Coordinates of N, CA, C and O and ligand atoms in Angstrom, one line a residue:
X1 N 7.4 -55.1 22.8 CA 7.9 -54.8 21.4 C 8.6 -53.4 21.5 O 8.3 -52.5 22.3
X2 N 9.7 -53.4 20.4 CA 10.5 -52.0 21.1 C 10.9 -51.7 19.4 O 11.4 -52.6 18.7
X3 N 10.6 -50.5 19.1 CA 10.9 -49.8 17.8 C 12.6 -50.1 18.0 O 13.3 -49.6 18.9
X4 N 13.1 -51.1 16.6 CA 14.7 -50.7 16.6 C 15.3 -50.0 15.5 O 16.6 -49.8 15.4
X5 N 14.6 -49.6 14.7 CA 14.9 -48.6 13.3 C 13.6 -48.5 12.7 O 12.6 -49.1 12.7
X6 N 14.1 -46.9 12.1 CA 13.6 -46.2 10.9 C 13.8 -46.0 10.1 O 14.7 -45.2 10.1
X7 N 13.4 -46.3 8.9 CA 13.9 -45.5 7.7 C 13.3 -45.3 6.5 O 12.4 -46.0 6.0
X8 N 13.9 -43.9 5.6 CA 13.0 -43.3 4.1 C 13.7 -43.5 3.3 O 14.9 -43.9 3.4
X9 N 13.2 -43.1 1.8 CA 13.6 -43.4 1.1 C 12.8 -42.3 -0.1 O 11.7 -41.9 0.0
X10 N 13.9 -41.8 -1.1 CA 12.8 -41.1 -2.1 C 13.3 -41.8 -3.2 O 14.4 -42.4 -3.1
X11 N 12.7 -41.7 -4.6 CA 13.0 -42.5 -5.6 C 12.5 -41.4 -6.7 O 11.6 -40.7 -6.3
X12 N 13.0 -41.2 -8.2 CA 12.4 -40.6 -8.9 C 12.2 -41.4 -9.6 O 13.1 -42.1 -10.0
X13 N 10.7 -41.4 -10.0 CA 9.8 -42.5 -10.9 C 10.6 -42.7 -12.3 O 10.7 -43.9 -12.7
X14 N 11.3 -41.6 -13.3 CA 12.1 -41.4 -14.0 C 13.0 -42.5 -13.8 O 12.8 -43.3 -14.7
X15 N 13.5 -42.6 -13.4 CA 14.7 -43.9 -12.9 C 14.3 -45.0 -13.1 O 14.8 -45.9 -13.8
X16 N 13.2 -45.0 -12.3 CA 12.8 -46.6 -12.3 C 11.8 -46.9 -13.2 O 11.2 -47.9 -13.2
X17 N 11.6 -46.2 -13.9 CA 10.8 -45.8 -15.1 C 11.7 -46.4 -16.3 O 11.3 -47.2 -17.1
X18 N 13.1 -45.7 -16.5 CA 14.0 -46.0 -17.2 C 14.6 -47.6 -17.1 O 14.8 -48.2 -18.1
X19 N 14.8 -48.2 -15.6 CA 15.6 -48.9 -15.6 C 14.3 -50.4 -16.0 O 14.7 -51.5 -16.2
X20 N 12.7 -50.1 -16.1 CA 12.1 -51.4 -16.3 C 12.2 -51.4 -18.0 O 12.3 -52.5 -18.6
X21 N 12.1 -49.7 -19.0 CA 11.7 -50.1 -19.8 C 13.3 -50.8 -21.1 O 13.3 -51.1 -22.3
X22 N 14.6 -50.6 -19.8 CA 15.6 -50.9 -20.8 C 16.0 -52.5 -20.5 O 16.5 -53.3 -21.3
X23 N 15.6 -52.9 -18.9 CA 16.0 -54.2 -18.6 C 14.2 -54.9 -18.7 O 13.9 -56.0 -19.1
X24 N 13.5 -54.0 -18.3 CA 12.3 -55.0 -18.5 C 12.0 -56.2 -17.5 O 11.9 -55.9 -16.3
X25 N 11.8 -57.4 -17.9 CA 11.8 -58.4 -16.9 C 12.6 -59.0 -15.8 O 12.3 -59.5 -14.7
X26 N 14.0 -58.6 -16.5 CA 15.5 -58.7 -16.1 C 15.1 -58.2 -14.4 O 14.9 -58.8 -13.4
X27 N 15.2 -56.6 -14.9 CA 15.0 -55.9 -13.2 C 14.1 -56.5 -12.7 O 14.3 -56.9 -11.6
X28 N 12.9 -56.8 -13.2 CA 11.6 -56.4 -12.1 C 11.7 -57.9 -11.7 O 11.0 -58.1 -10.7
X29 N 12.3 -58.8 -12.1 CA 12.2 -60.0 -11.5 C 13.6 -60.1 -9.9 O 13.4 -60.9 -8.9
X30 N 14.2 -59.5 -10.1 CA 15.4 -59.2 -9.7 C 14.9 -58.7 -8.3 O 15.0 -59.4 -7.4
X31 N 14.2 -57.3 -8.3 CA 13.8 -56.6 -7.3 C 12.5 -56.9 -6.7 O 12.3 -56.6 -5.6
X32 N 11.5 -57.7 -7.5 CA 10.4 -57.7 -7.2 C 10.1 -58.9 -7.2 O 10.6 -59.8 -7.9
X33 N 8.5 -59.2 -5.9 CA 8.1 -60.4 -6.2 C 7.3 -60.5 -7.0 O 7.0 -59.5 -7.7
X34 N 6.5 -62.0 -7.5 CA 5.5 -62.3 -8.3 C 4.5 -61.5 -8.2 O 3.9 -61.0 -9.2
X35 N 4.2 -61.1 -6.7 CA 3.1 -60.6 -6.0 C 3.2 -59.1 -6.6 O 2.5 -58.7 -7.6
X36 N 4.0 -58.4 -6.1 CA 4.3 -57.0 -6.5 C 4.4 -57.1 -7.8 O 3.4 -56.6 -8.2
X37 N 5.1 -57.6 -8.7 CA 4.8 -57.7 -10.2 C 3.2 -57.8 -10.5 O 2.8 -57.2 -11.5
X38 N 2.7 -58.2 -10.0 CA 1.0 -58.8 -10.6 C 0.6 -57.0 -10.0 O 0.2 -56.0 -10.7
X39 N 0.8 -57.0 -8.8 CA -0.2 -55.4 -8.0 C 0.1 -54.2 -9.1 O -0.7 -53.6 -9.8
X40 N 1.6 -54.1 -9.0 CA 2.0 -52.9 -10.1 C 1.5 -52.9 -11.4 O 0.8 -52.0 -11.8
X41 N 1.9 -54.1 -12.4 CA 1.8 -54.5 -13.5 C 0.1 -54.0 -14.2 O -0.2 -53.8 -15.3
X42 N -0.7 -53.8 -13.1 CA -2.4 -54.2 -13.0 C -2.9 -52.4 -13.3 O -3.9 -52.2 -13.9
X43 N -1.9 -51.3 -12.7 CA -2.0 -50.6 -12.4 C -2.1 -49.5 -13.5 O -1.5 -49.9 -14.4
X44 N -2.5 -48.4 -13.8 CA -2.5 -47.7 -15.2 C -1.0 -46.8 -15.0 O -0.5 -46.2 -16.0
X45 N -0.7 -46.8 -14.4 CA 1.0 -46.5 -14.4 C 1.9 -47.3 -13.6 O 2.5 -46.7 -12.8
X46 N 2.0 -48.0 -13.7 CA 3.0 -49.2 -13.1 C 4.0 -48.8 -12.8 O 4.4 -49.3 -11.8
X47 N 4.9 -47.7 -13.5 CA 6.5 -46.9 -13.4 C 5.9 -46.5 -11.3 O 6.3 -47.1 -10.3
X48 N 5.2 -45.5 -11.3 CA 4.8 -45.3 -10.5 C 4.5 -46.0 -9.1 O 4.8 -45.5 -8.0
X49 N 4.0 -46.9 -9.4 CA 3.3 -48.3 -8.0 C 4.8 -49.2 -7.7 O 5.0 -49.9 -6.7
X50 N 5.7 -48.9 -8.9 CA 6.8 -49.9 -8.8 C 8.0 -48.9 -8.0 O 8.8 -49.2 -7.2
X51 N 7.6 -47.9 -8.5 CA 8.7 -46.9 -7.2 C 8.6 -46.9 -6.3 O 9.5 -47.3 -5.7
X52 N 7.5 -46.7 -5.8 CA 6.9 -46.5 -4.6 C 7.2 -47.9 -3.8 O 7.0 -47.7 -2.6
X53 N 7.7 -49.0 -4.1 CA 7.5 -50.4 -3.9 C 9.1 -50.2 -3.5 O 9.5 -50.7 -2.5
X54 N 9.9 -49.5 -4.3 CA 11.2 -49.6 -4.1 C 12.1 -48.9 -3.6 O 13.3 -49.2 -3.5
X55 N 11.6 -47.6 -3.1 CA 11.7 -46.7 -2.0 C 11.1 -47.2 -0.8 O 11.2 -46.5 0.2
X56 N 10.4 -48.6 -0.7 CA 9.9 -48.6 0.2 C 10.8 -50.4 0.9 O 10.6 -50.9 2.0
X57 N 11.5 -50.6 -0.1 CA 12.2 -51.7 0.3 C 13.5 -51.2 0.6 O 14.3 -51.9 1.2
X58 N 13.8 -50.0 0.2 CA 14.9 -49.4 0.6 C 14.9 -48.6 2.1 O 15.8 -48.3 2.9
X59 N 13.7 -48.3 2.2 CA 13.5 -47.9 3.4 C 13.3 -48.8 4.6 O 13.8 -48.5 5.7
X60 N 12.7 -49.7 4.4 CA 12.8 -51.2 5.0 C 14.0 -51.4 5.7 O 14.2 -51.5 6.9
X61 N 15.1 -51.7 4.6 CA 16.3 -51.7 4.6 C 17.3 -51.0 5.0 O 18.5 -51.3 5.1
X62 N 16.7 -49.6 5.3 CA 17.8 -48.5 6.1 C 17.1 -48.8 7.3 O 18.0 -48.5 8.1
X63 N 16.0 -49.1 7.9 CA 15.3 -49.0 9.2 C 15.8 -50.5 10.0 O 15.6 -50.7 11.2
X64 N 16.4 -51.6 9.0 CA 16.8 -52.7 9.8 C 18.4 -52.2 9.9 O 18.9 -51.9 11.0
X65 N 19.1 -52.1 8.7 CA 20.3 -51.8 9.4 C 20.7 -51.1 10.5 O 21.7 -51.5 11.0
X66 N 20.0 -50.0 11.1 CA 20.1 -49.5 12.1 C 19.2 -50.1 13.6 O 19.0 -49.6 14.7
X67 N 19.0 -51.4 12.9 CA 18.5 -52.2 14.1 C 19.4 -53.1 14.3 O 19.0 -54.0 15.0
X68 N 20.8 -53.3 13.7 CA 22.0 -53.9 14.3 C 22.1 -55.1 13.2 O 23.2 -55.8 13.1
X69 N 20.7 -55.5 12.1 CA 21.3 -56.6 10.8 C 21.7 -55.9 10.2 O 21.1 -55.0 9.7
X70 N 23.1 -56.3 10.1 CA 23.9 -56.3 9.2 C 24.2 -56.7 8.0 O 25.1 -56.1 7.3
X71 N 23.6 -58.0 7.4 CA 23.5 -58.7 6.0 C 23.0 -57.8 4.9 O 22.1 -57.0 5.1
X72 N 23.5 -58.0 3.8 CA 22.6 -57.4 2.8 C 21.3 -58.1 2.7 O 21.4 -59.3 2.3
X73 N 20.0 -57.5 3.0 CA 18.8 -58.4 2.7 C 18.5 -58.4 1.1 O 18.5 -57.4 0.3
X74 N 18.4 -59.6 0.9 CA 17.8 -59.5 -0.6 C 16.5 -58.7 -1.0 O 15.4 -58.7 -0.3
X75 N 16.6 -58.2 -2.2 CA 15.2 -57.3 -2.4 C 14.2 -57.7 -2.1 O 13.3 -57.2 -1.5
X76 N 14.4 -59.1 -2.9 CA 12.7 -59.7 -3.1 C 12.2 -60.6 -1.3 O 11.2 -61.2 -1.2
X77 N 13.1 -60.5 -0.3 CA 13.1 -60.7 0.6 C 12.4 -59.6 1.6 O 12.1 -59.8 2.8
X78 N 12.1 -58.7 0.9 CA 11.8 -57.6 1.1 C 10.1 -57.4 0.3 O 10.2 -57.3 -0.9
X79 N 8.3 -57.4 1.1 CA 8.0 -57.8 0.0 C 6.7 -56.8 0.6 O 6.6 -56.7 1.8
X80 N 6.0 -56.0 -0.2 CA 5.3 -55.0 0.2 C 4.2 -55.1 -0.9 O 4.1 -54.9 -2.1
X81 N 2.9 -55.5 0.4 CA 1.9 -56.1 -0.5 C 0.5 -54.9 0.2 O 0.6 -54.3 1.2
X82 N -0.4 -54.9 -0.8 CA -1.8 -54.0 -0.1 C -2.7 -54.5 0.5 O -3.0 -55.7 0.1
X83 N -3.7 -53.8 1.7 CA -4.4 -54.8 1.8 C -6.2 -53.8 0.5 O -6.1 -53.1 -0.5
X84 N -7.4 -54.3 1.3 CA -8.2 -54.4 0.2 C -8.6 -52.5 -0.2 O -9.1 -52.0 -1.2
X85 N -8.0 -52.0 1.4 CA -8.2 -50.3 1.3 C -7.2 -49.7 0.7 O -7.4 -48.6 0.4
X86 N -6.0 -50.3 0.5 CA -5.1 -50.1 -0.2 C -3.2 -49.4 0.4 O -2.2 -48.9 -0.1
X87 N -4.1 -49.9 2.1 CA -3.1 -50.0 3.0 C -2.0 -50.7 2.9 O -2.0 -51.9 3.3
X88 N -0.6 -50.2 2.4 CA 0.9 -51.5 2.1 C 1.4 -51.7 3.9 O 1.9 -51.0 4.8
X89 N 1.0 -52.8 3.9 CA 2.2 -53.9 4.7 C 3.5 -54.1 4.2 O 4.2 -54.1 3.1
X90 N 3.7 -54.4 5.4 CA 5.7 -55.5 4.7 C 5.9 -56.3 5.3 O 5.8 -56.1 6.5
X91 N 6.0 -57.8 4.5 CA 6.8 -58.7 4.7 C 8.1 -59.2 4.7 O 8.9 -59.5 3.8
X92 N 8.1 -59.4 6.0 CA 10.2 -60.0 6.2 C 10.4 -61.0 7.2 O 9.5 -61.5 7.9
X93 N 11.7 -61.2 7.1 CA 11.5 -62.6 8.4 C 11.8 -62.1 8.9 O 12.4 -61.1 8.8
X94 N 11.3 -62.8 10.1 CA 11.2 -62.8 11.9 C 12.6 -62.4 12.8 O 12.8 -61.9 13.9
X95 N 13.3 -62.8 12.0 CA 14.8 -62.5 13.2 C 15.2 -61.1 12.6 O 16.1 -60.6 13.2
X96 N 14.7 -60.5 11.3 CA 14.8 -59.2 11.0 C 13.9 -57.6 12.2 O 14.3 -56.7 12.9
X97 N 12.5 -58.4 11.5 CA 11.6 -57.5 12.4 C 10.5 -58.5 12.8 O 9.8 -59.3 12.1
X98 N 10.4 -58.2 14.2 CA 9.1 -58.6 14.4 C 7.6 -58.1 13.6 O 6.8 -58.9 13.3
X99 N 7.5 -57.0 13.5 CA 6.7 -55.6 13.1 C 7.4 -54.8 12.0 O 8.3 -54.1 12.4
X100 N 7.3 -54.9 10.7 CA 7.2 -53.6 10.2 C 6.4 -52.9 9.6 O 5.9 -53.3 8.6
X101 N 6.3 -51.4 10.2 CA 5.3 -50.8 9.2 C 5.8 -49.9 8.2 O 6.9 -49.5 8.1
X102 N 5.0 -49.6 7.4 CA 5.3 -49.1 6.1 C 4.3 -47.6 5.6 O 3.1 -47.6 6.1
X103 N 4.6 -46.8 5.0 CA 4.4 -45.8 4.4 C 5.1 -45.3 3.3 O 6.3 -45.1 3.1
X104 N 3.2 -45.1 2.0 CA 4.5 -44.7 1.0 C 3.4 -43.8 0.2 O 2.2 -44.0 0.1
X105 N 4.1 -42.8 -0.5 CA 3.8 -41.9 -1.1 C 4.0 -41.5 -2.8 O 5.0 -42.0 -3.4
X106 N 3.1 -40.7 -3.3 CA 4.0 -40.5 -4.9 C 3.1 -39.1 -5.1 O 2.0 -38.8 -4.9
X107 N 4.3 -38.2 -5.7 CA 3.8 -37.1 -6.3 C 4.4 -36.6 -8.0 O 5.5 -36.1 -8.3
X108 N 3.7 -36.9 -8.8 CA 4.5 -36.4 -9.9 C 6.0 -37.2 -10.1 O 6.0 -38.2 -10.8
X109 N 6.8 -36.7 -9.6 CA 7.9 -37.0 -10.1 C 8.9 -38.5 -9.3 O 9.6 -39.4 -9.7
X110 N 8.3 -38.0 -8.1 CA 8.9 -38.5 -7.0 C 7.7 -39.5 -6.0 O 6.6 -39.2 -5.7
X111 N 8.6 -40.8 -5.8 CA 8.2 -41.7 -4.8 C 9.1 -41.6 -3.4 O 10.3 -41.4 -3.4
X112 N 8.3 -41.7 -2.4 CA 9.1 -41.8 -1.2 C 8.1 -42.8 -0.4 O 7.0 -43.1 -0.8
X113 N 8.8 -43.3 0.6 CA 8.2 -44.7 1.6 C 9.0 -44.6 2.7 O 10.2 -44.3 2.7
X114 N 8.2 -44.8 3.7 CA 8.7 -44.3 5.4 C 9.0 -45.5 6.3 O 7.9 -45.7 6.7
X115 N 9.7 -46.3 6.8 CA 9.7 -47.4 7.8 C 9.7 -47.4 8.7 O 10.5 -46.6 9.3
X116 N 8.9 -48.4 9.6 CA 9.5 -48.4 11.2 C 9.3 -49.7 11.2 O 8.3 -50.3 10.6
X117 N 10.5 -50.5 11.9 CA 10.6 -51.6 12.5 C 10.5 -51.6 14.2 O 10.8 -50.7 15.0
X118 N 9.9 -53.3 14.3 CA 9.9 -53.2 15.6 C 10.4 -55.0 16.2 O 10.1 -56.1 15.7
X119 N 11.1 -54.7 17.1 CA 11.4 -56.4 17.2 C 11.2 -56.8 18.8 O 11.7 -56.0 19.7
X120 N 10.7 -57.9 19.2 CA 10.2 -58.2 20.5 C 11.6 -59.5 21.0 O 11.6 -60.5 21.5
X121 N 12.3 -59.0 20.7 CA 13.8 -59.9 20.8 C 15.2 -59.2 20.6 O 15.3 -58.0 20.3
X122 N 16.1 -59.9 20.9 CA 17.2 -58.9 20.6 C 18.1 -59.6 19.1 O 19.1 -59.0 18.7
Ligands
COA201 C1 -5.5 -43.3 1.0 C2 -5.1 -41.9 0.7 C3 -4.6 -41.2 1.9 C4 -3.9 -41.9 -0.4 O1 -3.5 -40.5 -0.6 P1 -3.0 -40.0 -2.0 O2 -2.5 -38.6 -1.8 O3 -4.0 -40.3 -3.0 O4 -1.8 -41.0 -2.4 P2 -0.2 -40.9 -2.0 O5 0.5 -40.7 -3.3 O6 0.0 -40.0 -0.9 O7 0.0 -42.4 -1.5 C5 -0.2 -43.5 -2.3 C6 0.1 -44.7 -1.5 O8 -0.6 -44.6 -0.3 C7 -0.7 -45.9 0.2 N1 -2.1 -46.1 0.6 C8 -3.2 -46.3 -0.2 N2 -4.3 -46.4 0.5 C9 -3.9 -46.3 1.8 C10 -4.6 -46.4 3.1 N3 -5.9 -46.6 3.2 N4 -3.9 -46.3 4.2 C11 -2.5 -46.1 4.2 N5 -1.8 -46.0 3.0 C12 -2.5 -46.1 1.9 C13 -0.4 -46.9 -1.0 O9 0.9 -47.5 -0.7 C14 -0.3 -46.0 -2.2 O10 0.7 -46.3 -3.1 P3 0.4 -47.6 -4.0 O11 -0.9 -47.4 -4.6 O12 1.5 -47.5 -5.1 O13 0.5 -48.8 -3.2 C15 -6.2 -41.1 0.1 O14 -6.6 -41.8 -1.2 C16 -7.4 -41.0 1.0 O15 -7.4 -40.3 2.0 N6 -8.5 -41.7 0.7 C17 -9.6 -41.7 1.6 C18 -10.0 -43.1 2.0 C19 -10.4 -43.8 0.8 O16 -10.8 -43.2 -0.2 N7 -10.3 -45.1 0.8 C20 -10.6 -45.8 -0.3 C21 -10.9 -47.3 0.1 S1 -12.4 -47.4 0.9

């Protein structure tokens, strides 16, 4: 397996704070899965768990482009779930990344999420 991109992302919760409570379902259906809608939605600040979710599919997405895909991936193709300690995974297809891992953070104002992909193919 051989790391072929990285990538971050910061997001200000404000934004995406703004953009669920004017589009509402519109966006979050748009950008997000059922799954991530249910995790966030559950959460006592949702604005927050949903940034973090989206800095972290953006990061995803800067860490594959520089692994030579070139398509735009779709968001919700993009799917960042916890496990029971509250560790986020990412899910993508196989001819994207074999491997990716995920890291993501929130302070106050700001969400950021870290990526590394890894692909055992060319
Ligand atoms: C896990 C921990 C490092 C998170 O740090 P924090 O400063 O509270 O939170 P941050 O803002 O930096 O990061 C939050 C994100 O970290 C991620 N995260 C949570 N738990 C994690 C873990 N065990 N490992 C890796 N990442 C984790 C999540 O993606 C979370 O965002 P989300 O809730 O929107 O999905 C911190 O709570 C900790 O050290 N806990 C000790 C272990 C613990 O208490 N575990 C509880 C389950 S037994």
């Amino acid at each position: 397996m051989k790391i072929t991109g990285v990538g971050t992302d910061l997001v200000k919760v404000a934004r995406i704070d703004g953009l669920l409570q004017r589009y509402g379902e519109r966006f979050m259906r748009k950008i997000f899965t059922d799954r991530e809608i249910r995790d966030c939605s559950n959460r006592p600040e949702p604005a927050v768990h949903f940034s973090g979710r989206f800095a972290a599919k953006e990061a995803v997405a800067k860490a594959a482009y520089q692994g030579g895909w070139l398509e735009v991936i779709p968001w919700r193709n993009i799917e960042i779930t916890t496990d029971e300690y509250g560790r986020p995974s990412v899910t993508i297809a196989p001819e994207v990344f074999s491997v990716c891992h995920i890291s993501i953070a929130h302070d106050g104002e700001y969400a950021q999420a870290f990526a590394v992909g890894e692909r055992d193919h060319d």
